[in-house]
PDB file of C-alpha atoms in Angstrom:
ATOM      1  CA  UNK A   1       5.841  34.062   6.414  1.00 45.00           C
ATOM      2  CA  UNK A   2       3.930  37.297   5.108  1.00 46.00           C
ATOM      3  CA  UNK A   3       5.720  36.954   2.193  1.00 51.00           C
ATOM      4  CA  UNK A   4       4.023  33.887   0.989  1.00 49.00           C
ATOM      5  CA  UNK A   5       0.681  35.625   0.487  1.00 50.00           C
ATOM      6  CA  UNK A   6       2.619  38.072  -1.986  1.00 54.00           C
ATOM      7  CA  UNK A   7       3.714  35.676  -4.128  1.00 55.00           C
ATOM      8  CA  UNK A   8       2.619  34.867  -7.771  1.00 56.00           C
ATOM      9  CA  UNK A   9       5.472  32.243  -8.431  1.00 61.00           C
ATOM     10  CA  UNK A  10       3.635  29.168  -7.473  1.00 64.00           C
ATOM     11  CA  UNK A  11       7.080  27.344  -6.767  1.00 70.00           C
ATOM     12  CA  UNK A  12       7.688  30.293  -4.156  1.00 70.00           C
ATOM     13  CA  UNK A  13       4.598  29.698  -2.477  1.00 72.00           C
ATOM     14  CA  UNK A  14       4.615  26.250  -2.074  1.00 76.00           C
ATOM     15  CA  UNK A  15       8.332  26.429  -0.554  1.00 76.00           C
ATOM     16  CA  UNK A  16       7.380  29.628   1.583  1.00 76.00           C
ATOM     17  CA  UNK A  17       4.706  27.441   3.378  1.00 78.00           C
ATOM     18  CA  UNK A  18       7.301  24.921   4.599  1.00 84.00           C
ATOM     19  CA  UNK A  19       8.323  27.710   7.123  1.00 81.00           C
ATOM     20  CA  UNK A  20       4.510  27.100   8.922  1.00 80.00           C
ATOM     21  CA  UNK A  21       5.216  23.448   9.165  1.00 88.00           C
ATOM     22  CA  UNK A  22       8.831  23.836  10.500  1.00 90.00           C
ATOM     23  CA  UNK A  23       6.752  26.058  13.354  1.00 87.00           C
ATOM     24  CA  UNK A  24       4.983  22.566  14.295  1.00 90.00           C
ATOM     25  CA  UNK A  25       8.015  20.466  14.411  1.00 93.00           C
ATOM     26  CA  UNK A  26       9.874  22.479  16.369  1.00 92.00           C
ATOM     27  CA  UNK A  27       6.551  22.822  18.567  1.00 89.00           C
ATOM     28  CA  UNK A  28       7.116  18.742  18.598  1.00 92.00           C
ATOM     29  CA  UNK A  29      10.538  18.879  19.833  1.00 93.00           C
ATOM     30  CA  UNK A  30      10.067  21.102  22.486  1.00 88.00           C
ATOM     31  CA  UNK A  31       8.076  19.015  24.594  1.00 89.00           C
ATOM     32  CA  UNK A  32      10.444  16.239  23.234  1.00 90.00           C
ATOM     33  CA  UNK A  33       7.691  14.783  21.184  1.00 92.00           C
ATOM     34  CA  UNK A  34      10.999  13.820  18.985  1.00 95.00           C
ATOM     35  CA  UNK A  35       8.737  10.866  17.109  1.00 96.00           C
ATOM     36  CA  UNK A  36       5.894  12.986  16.406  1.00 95.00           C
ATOM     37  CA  UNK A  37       8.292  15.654  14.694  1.00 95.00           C
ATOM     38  CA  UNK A  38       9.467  13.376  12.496  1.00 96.00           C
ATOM     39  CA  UNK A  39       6.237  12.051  11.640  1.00 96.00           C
ATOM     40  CA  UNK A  40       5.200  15.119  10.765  1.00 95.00           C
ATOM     41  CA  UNK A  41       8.379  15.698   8.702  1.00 95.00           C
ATOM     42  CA  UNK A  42       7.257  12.545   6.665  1.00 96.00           C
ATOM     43  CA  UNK A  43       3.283  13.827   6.169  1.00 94.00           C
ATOM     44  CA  UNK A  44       5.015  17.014   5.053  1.00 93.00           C
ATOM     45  CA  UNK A  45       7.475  15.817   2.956  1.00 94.00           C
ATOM     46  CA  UNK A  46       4.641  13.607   0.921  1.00 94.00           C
ATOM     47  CA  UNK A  47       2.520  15.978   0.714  1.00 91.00           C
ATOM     48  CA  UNK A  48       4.545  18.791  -0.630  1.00 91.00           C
ATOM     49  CA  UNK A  49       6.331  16.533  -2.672  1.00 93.00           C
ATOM     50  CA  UNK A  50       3.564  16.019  -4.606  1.00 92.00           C
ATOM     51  CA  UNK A  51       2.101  19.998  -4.759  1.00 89.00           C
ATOM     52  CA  UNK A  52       5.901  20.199  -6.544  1.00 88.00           C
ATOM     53  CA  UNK A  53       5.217  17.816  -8.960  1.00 91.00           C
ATOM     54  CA  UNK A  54       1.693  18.767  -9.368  1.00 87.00           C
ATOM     55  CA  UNK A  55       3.266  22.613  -9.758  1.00 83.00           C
ATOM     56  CA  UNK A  56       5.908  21.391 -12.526  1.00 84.00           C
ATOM     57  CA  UNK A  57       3.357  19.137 -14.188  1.00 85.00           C
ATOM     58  CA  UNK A  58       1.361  22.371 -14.802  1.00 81.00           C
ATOM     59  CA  UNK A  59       4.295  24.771 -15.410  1.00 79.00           C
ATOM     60  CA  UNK A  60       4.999  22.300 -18.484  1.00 81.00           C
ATOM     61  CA  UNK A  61       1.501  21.658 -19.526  1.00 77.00           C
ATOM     62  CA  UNK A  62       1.529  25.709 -19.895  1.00 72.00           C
ATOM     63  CA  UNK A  63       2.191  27.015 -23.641  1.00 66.00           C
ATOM     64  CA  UNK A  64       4.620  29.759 -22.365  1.00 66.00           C
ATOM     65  CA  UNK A  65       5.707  27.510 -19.282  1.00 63.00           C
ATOM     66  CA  UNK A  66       4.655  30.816 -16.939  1.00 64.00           C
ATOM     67  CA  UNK A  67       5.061  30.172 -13.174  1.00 64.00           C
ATOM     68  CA  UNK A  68       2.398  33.395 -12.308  1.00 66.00           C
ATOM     69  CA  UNK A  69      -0.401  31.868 -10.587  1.00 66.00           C
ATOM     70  CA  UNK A  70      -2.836  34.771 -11.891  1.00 67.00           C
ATOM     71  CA  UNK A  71      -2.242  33.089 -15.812  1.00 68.00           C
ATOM     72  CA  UNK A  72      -3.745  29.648 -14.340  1.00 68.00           C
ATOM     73  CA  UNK A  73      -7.065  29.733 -14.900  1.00 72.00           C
ATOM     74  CA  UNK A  74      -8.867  26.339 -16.229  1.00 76.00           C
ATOM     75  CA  UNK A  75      -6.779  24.162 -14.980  1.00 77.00           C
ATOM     76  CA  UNK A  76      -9.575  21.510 -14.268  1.00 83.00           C
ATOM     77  CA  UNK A  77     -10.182  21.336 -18.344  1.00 82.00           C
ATOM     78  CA  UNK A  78      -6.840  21.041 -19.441  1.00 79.00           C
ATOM     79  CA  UNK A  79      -4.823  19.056 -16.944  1.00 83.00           C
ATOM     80  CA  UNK A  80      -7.184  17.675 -14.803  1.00 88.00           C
ATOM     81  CA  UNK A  81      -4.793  14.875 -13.069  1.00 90.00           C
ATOM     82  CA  UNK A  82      -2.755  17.738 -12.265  1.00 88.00           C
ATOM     83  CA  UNK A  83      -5.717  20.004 -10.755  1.00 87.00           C
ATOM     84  CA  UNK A  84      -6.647  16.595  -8.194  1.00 91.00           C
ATOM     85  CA  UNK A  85      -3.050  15.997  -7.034  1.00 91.00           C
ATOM     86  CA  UNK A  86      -2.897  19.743  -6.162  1.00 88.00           C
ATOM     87  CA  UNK A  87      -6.326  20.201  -4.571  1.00 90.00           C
ATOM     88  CA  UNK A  88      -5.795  16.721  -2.563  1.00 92.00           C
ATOM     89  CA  UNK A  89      -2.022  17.651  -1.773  1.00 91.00           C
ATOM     90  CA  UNK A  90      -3.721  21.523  -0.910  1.00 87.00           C
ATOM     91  CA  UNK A  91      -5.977  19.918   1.488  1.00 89.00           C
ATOM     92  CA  UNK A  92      -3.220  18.056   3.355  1.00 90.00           C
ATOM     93  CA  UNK A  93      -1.245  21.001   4.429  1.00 87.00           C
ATOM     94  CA  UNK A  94      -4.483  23.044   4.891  1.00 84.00           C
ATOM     95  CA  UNK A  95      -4.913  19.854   7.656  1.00 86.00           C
ATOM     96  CA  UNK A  96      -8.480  19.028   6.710  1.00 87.00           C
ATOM     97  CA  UNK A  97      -9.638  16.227   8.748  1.00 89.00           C
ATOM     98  CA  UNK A  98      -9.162  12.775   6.512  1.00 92.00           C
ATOM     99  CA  UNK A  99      -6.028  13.581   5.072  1.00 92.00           C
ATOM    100  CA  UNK A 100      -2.524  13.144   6.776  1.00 92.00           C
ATOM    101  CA  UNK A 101      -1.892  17.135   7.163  1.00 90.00           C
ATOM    102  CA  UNK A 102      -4.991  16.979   9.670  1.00 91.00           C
ATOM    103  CA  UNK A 103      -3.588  13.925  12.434  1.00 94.00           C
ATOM    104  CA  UNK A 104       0.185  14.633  11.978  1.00 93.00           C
ATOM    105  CA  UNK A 105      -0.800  18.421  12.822  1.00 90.00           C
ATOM    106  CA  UNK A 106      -3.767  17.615  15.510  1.00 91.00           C
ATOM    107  CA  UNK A 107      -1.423  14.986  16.955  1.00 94.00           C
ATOM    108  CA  UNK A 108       1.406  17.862  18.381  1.00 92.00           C
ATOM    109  CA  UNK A 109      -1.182  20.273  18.927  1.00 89.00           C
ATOM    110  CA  UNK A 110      -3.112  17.774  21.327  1.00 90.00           C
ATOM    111  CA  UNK A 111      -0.169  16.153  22.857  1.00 92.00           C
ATOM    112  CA  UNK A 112       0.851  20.045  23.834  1.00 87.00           C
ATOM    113  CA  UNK A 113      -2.182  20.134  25.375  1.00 86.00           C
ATOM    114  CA  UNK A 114      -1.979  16.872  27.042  1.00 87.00           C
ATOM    115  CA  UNK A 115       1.345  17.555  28.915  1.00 84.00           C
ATOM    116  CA  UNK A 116      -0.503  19.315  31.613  1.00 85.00           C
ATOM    117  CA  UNK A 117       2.003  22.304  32.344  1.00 86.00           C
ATOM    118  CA  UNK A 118       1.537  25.721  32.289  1.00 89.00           C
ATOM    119  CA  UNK A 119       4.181  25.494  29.242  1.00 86.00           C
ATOM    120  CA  UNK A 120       1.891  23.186  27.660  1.00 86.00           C
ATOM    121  CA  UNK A 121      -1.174  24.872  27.776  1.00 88.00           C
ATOM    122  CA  UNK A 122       0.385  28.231  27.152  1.00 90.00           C
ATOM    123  CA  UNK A 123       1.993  26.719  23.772  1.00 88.00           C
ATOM    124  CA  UNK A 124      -1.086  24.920  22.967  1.00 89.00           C
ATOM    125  CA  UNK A 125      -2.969  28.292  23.107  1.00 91.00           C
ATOM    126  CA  UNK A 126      -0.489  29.814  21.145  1.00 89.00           C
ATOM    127  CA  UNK A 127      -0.570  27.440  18.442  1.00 86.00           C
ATOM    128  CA  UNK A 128      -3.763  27.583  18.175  1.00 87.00           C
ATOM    129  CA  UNK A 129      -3.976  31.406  18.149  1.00 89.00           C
ATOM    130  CA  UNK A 130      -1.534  31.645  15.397  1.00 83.00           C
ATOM    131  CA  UNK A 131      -3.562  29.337  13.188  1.00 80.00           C
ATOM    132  CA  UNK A 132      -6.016  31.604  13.350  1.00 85.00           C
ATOM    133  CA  UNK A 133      -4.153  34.901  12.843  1.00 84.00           C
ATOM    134  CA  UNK A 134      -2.882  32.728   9.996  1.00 74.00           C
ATOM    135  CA  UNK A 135      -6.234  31.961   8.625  1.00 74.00           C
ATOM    136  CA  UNK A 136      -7.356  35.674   9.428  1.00 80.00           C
ATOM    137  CA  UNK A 137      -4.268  36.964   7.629  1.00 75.00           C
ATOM    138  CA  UNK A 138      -5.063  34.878   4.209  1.00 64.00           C
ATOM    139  CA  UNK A 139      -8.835  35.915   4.370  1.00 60.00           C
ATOM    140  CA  UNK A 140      -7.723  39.551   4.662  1.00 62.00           C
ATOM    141  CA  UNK A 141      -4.849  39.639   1.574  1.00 53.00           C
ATOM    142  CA  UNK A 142      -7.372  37.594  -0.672  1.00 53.00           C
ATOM    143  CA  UNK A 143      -9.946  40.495  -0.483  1.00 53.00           C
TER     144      UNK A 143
END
């Protein structure tokens, strides 16, 4: 998953970030939470469905059709539909509260915590420490 952060291909990115989601499901099915998996499979699939589209719309919108993120800049002034389906579809898998990212996600994470077994809690702390060596990772490579 390091190798997301390294990325300049914008298509790369977006499908290197599935792996984090897969993480969740599989955190879903292992306390046989086998309906919230899928709902989160369907809040995924939306949302990254639409960073694609938002990702192609720009990559055509481009004069030399470039997929290097660093060559991006403006985007608000020239293809602003574009920049608001990526920022909302952003915000989803970044699970900001409001947007489906934010209950599909909080949804395993507090029914792992809700089990009441050591198994539970001990996954429910790890989950939550990995979000935040996540978020502590992205803060440091952005620097």
């Amino acid at each position: 998953m390091d190798d997301c952060y390294r990325q300049w291909k914008d298509l790369h990115v977006i499908a290197l970030s599935t792996m984090s989601q897969l993480s969740i499901m599989v955190l879903a099915i292992g306390i046989s939470s086998y309906d919230l998996a899928i709902y989160h499979l369907y809040c995924h699939a939306f949302f990254k469905a639409l960073l694609f589209m938002g990702a192609g719309s720009v990559i055509h919108s481009m004069i030399s059709e470039t997929q290097d993120m660093r060559k991006y800049g403006g985007l608000i002034s020239y293809s602003p539909f574009s920049y608001t389906a990526i920022l909302i579809a952003s915000l989803s898998l970044m699970a900001i509260p409001g947007l489906t990212g934010y209950y599909s996600k909080d949804i395993i994470i507090e029914s792992l915590y809700g089990t009441y077994t050591l198994s539970g809690y001990i996954l429910y702390y790890i989950a939550v420490g990995s979000a935040t060596l996540t978020y502590l990772l992205v803060d440091i490579e952005m620097m």
